Amino acid sequence: MHDEALASKGEDEIVPMDLDLHKPLDIEYALERLKSSSQQFFVFNDKDSKMRVLYKRIDGKYGLY
C-alpha cells in the first residue's frame, strides 16, 4: 500500500527517519544528545560497535538497551 493511501484512510502514519550510525559514541555523550533534544529515544553504536537504544522513561530516568 502506498504512503498517501495509508494517510488518507486515517490509519497510523509511519514517518521514516534516517539513523546516523557511522561513528561509535560513548554512552555519556549519547545521553547528553538525548537530554538536549525533544526526542524520546536515541539509537547509536557504542564503542564495541553494538547497537544501543537510550530512552526517556516515564519516571524521568533513562533506560538503555
JSON list of C-alpha atoms in Angstrom, two decimals:
[
{"chain": "A", "resi": 1, "resn": "MET", "atom": "CA", "xyz": [0.00, 0.00, 0.00]},
{"chain": "A", "resi": 2, "resn": "HIS", "atom": "CA", "xyz": [1.34, 3.43, -0.90]},
{"chain": "A", "resi": 3, "resn": "ASP", "atom": "CA", "xyz": [2.17, 6.02, 1.84]},
{"chain": "A", "resi": 4, "resn": "GLU", "atom": "CA", "xyz": [-0.51, 8.51, 0.73]},
{"chain": "A", "resi": 5, "resn": "ALA", "atom": "CA", "xyz": [-3.12, 5.75, 0.75]},
{"chain": "A", "resi": 6, "resn": "LEU", "atom": "CA", "xyz": [-2.29, 4.93, 4.36]},
{"chain": "A", "resi": 7, "resn": "ALA", "atom": "CA", "xyz": [-2.63, 8.56, 5.45]},
{"chain": "A", "resi": 8, "resn": "SER", "atom": "CA", "xyz": [-5.91, 9.05, 3.61]},
{"chain": "A", "resi": 9, "resn": "LYS", "atom": "CA", "xyz": [-7.55, 6.04, 5.30]},
{"chain": "A", "resi": 10, "resn": "GLY", "atom": "CA", "xyz": [-6.94, 7.55, 8.76]},
{"chain": "A", "resi": 11, "resn": "GLU", "atom": "CA", "xyz": [-4.51, 4.83, 9.82]},
{"chain": "A", "resi": 12, "resn": "ASP", "atom": "CA", "xyz": [-1.43, 5.48, 11.92]},
{"chain": "A", "resi": 13, "resn": "GLU", "atom": "CA", "xyz": [1.14, 7.30, 9.85]},
{"chain": "A", "resi": 14, "resn": "ILE", "atom": "CA", "xyz": [4.70, 5.98, 9.90]},
{"chain": "A", "resi": 15, "resn": "VAL", "atom": "CA", "xyz": [7.34, 8.58, 9.12]},
{"chain": "A", "resi": 16, "resn": "PRO", "atom": "CA", "xyz": [10.70, 7.12, 8.03]},
{"chain": "A", "resi": 17, "resn": "MET", "atom": "CA", "xyz": [13.75, 8.57, 9.76]},
{"chain": "A", "resi": 18, "resn": "ASP", "atom": "CA", "xyz": [17.43, 8.26, 8.90]},
{"chain": "A", "resi": 19, "resn": "LEU", "atom": "CA", "xyz": [19.79, 6.93, 11.56]},
{"chain": "A", "resi": 20, "resn": "ASP", "atom": "CA", "xyz": [23.25, 8.43, 11.90]},
{"chain": "A", "resi": 21, "resn": "LEU", "atom": "CA", "xyz": [25.20, 5.34, 12.97]},
{"chain": "A", "resi": 22, "resn": "HIS", "atom": "CA", "xyz": [28.57, 5.72, 11.30]},
{"chain": "A", "resi": 23, "resn": "LYS", "atom": "CA", "xyz": [30.54, 6.95, 14.32]},
{"chain": "A", "resi": 24, "resn": "PRO", "atom": "CA", "xyz": [30.64, 4.99, 17.61]},
{"chain": "A", "resi": 25, "resn": "LEU", "atom": "CA", "xyz": [29.63, 7.08, 20.64]},
{"chain": "A", "resi": 26, "resn": "ASP", "atom": "CA", "xyz": [30.25, 6.95, 24.37]},
{"chain": "A", "resi": 27, "resn": "ILE", "atom": "CA", "xyz": [27.05, 6.30, 26.33]},
{"chain": "A", "resi": 28, "resn": "GLU", "atom": "CA", "xyz": [27.59, 9.55, 28.25]},
{"chain": "A", "resi": 29, "resn": "TYR", "atom": "CA", "xyz": [27.76, 11.54, 25.01]},
{"chain": "A", "resi": 30, "resn": "ALA", "atom": "CA", "xyz": [24.62, 9.82, 23.69]},
{"chain": "A", "resi": 31, "resn": "LEU", "atom": "CA", "xyz": [22.83, 10.70, 26.94]},
{"chain": "A", "resi": 32, "resn": "GLU", "atom": "CA", "xyz": [23.78, 14.37, 26.57]},
{"chain": "A", "resi": 33, "resn": "ARG", "atom": "CA", "xyz": [22.45, 14.36, 22.98]},
{"chain": "A", "resi": 34, "resn": "LEU", "atom": "CA", "xyz": [19.17, 12.82, 24.15]},
{"chain": "A", "resi": 35, "resn": "LYS", "atom": "CA", "xyz": [18.82, 15.29, 27.04]},
{"chain": "A", "resi": 36, "resn": "SER", "atom": "CA", "xyz": [19.35, 18.26, 24.70]},
{"chain": "A", "resi": 37, "resn": "SER", "atom": "CA", "xyz": [16.71, 17.06, 22.23]},
{"chain": "A", "resi": 38, "resn": "SER", "atom": "CA", "xyz": [12.94, 16.70, 22.26]},
{"chain": "A", "resi": 39, "resn": "GLN", "atom": "CA", "xyz": [13.19, 13.07, 21.11]},
{"chain": "A", "resi": 40, "resn": "GLN", "atom": "CA", "xyz": [12.03, 10.18, 23.31]},
{"chain": "A", "resi": 41, "resn": "PHE", "atom": "CA", "xyz": [14.89, 7.87, 22.33]},
{"chain": "A", "resi": 42, "resn": "PHE", "atom": "CA", "xyz": [18.32, 7.87, 20.69]},
{"chain": "A", "resi": 43, "resn": "VAL", "atom": "CA", "xyz": [19.78, 4.97, 18.65]},
{"chain": "A", "resi": 44, "resn": "PHE", "atom": "CA", "xyz": [23.57, 4.71, 18.38]},
{"chain": "A", "resi": 45, "resn": "ASN", "atom": "CA", "xyz": [26.51, 2.32, 18.17]},
{"chain": "A", "resi": 46, "resn": "ASP", "atom": "CA", "xyz": [28.69, 2.13, 21.27]},
{"chain": "A", "resi": 47, "resn": "LYS", "atom": "CA", "xyz": [32.50, 1.80, 21.31]},
{"chain": "A", "resi": 48, "resn": "ASP", "atom": "CA", "xyz": [32.15, -2.01, 20.91]},
{"chain": "A", "resi": 49, "resn": "SER", "atom": "CA", "xyz": [30.08, -1.49, 17.71]},
{"chain": "A", "resi": 50, "resn": "LYS", "atom": "CA", "xyz": [26.95, -2.74, 19.49]},
{"chain": "A", "resi": 51, "resn": "MET", "atom": "CA", "xyz": [23.70, -1.01, 18.52]},
{"chain": "A", "resi": 52, "resn": "ARG", "atom": "CA", "xyz": [22.16, 0.62, 21.61]},
{"chain": "A", "resi": 53, "resn": "VAL", "atom": "CA", "xyz": [18.92, 2.47, 22.35]},
{"chain": "A", "resi": 54, "resn": "LEU", "atom": "CA", "xyz": [18.83, 5.10, 25.07]},
{"chain": "A", "resi": 55, "resn": "TYR", "atom": "CA", "xyz": [15.33, 6.25, 26.01]},
{"chain": "A", "resi": 56, "resn": "LYS", "atom": "CA", "xyz": [13.46, 8.59, 28.37]},
{"chain": "A", "resi": 57, "resn": "ARG", "atom": "CA", "xyz": [11.40, 6.75, 30.97]},
{"chain": "A", "resi": 58, "resn": "ILE", "atom": "CA", "xyz": [8.09, 7.93, 32.42]},
{"chain": "A", "resi": 59, "resn": "ASP", "atom": "CA", "xyz": [9.70, 8.34, 35.87]},
{"chain": "A", "resi": 60, "resn": "GLY", "atom": "CA", "xyz": [12.22, 10.86, 34.47]},
{"chain": "A", "resi": 61, "resn": "LYS", "atom": "CA", "xyz": [15.14, 8.43, 34.42]},
{"chain": "A", "resi": 62, "resn": "TYR", "atom": "CA", "xyz": [16.80, 6.98, 31.33]},
{"chain": "A", "resi": 63, "resn": "GLY", "atom": "CA", "xyz": [16.84, 3.39, 30.10]},
{"chain": "A", "resi": 64, "resn": "LEU", "atom": "CA", "xyz": [19.42, 1.67, 27.93]},
{"chain": "A", "resi": 65, "resn": "TYR", "atom": "CA", "xyz": [19.03, -1.36, 25.68]}
]
